[in-house]
Coordinates of C-alpha atoms in Angstrom, one line a residue:
Chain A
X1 CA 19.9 2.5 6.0
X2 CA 17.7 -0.4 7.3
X3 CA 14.2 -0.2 6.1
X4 CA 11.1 -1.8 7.6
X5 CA 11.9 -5.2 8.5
X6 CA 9.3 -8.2 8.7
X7 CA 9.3 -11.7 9.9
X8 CA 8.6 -14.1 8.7
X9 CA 8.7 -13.8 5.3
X10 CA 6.3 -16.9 4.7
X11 CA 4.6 -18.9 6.8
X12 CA 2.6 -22.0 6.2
X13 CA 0.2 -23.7 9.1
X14 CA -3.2 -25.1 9.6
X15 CA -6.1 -23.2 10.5
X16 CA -7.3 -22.7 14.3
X17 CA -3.1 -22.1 15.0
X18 CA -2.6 -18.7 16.3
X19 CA -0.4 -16.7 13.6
X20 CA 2.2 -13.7 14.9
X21 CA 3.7 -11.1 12.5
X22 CA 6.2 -8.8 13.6
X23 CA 7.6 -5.5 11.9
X24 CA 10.4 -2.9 13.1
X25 CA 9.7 0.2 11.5
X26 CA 12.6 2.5 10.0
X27 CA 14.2 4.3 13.0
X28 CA 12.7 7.4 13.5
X29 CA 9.3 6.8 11.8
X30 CA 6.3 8.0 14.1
X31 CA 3.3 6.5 12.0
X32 CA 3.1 2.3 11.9
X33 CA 0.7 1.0 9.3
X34 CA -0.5 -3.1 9.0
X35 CA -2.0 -3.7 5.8
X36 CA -3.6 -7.2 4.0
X37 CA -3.1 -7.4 0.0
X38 CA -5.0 -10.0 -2.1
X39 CA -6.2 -10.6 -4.9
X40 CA -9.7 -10.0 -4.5
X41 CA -9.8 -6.5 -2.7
X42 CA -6.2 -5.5 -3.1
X43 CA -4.2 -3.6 -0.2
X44 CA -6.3 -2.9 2.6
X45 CA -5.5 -1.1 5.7
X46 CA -5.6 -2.8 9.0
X47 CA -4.5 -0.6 11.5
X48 CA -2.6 2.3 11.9
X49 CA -0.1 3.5 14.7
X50 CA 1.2 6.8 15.6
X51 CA 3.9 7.2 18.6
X52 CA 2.8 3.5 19.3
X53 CA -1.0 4.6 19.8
X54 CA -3.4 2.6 18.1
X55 CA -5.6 5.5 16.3
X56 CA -7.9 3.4 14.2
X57 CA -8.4 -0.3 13.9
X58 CA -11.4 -0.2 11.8
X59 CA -9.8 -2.3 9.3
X60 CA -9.2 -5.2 11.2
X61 CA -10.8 -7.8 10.0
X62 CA -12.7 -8.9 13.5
X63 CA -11.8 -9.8 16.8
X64 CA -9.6 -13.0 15.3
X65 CA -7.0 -10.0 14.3
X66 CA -5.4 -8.1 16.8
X67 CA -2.2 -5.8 16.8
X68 CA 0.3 -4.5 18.7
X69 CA 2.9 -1.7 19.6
X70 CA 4.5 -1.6 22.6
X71 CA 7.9 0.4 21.9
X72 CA 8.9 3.0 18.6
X73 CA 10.6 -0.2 17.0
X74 CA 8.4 -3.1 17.7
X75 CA 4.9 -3.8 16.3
X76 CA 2.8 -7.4 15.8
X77 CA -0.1 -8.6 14.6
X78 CA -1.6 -11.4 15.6
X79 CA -4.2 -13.8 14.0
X80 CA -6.2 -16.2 16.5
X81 CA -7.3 -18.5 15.6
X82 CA -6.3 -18.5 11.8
X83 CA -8.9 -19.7 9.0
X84 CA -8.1 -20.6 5.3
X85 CA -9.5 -17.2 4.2
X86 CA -6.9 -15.0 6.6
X87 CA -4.6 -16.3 3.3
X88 CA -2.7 -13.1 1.7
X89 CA 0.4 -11.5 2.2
X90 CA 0.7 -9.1 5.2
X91 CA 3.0 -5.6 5.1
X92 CA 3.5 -3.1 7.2
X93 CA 4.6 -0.1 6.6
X94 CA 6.3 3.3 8.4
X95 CA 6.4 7.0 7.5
X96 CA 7.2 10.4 9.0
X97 CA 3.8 11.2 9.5
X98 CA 0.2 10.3 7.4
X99 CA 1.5 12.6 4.8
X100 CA 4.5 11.3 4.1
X101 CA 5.7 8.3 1.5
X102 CA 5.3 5.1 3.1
X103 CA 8.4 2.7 3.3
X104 CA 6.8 -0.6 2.9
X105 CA 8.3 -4.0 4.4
X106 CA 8.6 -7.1 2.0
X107 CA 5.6 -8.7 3.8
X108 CA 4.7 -11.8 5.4
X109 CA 3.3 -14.4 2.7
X110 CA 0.8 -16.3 5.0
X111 CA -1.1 -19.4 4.0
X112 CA -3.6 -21.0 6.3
X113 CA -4.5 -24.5 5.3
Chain B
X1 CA -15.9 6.7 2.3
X2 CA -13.2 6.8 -0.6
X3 CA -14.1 5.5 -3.9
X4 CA -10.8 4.8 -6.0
X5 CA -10.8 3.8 -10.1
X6 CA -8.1 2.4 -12.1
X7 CA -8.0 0.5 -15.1
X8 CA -7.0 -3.2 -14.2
X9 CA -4.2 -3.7 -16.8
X10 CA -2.5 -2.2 -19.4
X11 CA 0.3 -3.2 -22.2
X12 CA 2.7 -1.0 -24.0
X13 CA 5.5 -1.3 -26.1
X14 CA 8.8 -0.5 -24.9
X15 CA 9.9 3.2 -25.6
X16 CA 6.6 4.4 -25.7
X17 CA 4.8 6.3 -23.7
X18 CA 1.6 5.6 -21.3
X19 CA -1.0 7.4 -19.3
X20 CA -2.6 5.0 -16.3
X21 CA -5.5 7.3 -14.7
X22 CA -6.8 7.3 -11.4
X23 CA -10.3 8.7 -10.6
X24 CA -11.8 9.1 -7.0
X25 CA -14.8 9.8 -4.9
X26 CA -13.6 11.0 -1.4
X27 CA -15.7 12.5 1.4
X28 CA -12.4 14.7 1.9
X29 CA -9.4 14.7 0.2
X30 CA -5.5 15.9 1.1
X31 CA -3.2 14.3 -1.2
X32 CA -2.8 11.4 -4.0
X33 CA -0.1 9.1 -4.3
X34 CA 1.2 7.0 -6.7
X35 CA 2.9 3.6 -5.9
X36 CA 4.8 0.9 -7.8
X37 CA 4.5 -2.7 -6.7
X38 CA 6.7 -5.4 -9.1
X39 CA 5.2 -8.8 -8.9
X40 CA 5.8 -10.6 -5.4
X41 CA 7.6 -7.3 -3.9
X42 CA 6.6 -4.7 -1.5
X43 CA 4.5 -1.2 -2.9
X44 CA 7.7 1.6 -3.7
X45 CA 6.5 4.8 -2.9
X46 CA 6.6 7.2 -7.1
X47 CA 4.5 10.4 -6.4
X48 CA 2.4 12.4 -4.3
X49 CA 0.4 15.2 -5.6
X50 CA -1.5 17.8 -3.1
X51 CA -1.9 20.8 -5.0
X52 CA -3.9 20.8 -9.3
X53 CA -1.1 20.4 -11.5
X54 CA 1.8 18.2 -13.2
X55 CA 4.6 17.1 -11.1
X56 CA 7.9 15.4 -12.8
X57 CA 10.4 13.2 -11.9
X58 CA 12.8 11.8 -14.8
X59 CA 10.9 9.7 -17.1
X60 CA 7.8 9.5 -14.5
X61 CA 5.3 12.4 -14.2
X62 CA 2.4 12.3 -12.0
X63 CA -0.7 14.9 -12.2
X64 CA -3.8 15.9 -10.6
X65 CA -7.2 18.1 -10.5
X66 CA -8.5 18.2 -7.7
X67 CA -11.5 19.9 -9.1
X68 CA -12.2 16.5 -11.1
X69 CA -11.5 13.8 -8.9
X70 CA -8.7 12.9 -11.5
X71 CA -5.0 12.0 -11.4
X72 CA -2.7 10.0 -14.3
X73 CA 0.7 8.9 -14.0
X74 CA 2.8 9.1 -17.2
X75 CA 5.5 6.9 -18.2
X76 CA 7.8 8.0 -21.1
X77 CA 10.4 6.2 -22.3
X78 CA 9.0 2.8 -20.9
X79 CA 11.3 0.4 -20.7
X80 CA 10.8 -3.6 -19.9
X81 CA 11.5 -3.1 -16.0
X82 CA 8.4 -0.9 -15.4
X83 CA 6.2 -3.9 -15.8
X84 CA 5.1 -3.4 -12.6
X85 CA 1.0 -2.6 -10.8
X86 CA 0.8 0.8 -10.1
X87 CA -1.9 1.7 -7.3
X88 CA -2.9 5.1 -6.9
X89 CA -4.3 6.0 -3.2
X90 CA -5.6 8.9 -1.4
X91 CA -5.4 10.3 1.7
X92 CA -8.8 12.2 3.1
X93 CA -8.7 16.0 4.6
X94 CA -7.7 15.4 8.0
X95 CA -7.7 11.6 8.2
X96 CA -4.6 9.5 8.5
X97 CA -6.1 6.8 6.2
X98 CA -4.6 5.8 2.9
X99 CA -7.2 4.3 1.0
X100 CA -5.5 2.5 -2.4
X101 CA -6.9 1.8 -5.4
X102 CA -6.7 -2.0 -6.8
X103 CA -4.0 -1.5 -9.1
X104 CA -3.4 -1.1 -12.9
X105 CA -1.5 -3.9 -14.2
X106 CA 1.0 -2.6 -16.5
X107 CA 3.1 -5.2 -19.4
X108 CA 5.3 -3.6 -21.2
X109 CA 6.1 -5.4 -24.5
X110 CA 9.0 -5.3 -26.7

């Protein structure tokens, strides 16, 4: 059984590039979650999906961020322009509802220089 | 909001036992889960607790009062692998928000 899959798994570039994350969710999973984990303020939600419906976005950062979902197995987010302090590694997530365990991805390692 | 507590680390020895404890301030609350994250990997999913009470699972058991604000996860047996952060997070009544704590560093030592 596949579970969430993310690309890439690290990526490096200088700030004012525009950054795109993608995630496929586990097959069969309605809810789609983006979250940012550092250091500093651990994992924080971004966004959330259910049946490809962005329900709340209140987590995104500002309007740099923006994210994505236009089929069940498809999902990006997308940082425009990047900054230095968008550095952190990126997962998303799936489950069978808000209830339910989350599967995470392995994440995106990001670094803006 | 959702207010979420956890100590920041912890070290035990191995075979022993340990209790990490979770407290939270939520405006509404539904469940609590309990998450393992190994250094430089992805969150696993451990527990998820709705109703007051103790739920096990092998050598992990997870608990919660509701009442309190208050949740622990219990780890017998430990064993060097479950070095790990565990983050506790909670779900509010009717919202589809996970909101997770920062994490309790745990170092288990022989």
């Amino acid at each position: 059984d596949a579970g969430v899959i993310q690309s890439p798994r690290h990526e490096v570039t200088e700030m004012g590039q525009e950054v795109t994350l993608r995630c496929k969710p586990i097959s069969g999973h309605n809810s789609l979650f983006w979250y940012r984990q550092t250091m500093m303020r651990g994992l924080e939600l971004l966004i959330y999906f259910n049946n490809n419906v962005p329900i709340d976005d209140s987590g995104m950062p500002e309007d740099r961020f923006s994210a994505k979902m236009p089929n069940a197995s498809f999902s990006t987010l997308k940082i425009q322009p990047s900054e230095p302090r968008d550095s952190a590694v990126y997962f998303c997530a799936s489950s069978l509802g808000v209830d339910q365990p989350q599967h995470f991805g392995d994440g995106t390692r990001l670094s803006i220089l | 909001g959702q207010n979420i507590d956890q100590p920041t680390e912890m070290t035990a020895t191995e075979g022993a036992i340990v209790q990490i404890n979770c407290t939270y301030q939520t405006s509404g609350f539904n469940g609590l889960f309990w998450y393992q994250q190994h250094a430089g990997e992805a969150p696993t999913f451990l527990s998820y607790n709705v109703l007051d009470g103790l739920e096990e699972k092998g050598r992990f058991s997870s608990f919660l009062s509701r009442s309190k604000g208050y949740s622990y996860l219990l780890l017998k047996e430990l064993q060097m692998k479950d070095s790990a952060s565990y983050l506790c997070a909670v779900t509010g009544a009717g919202s589809y928000q996970l909101t997770f704590g920062k994490g309790t560093k745990l170092s288990v030592i022989p």
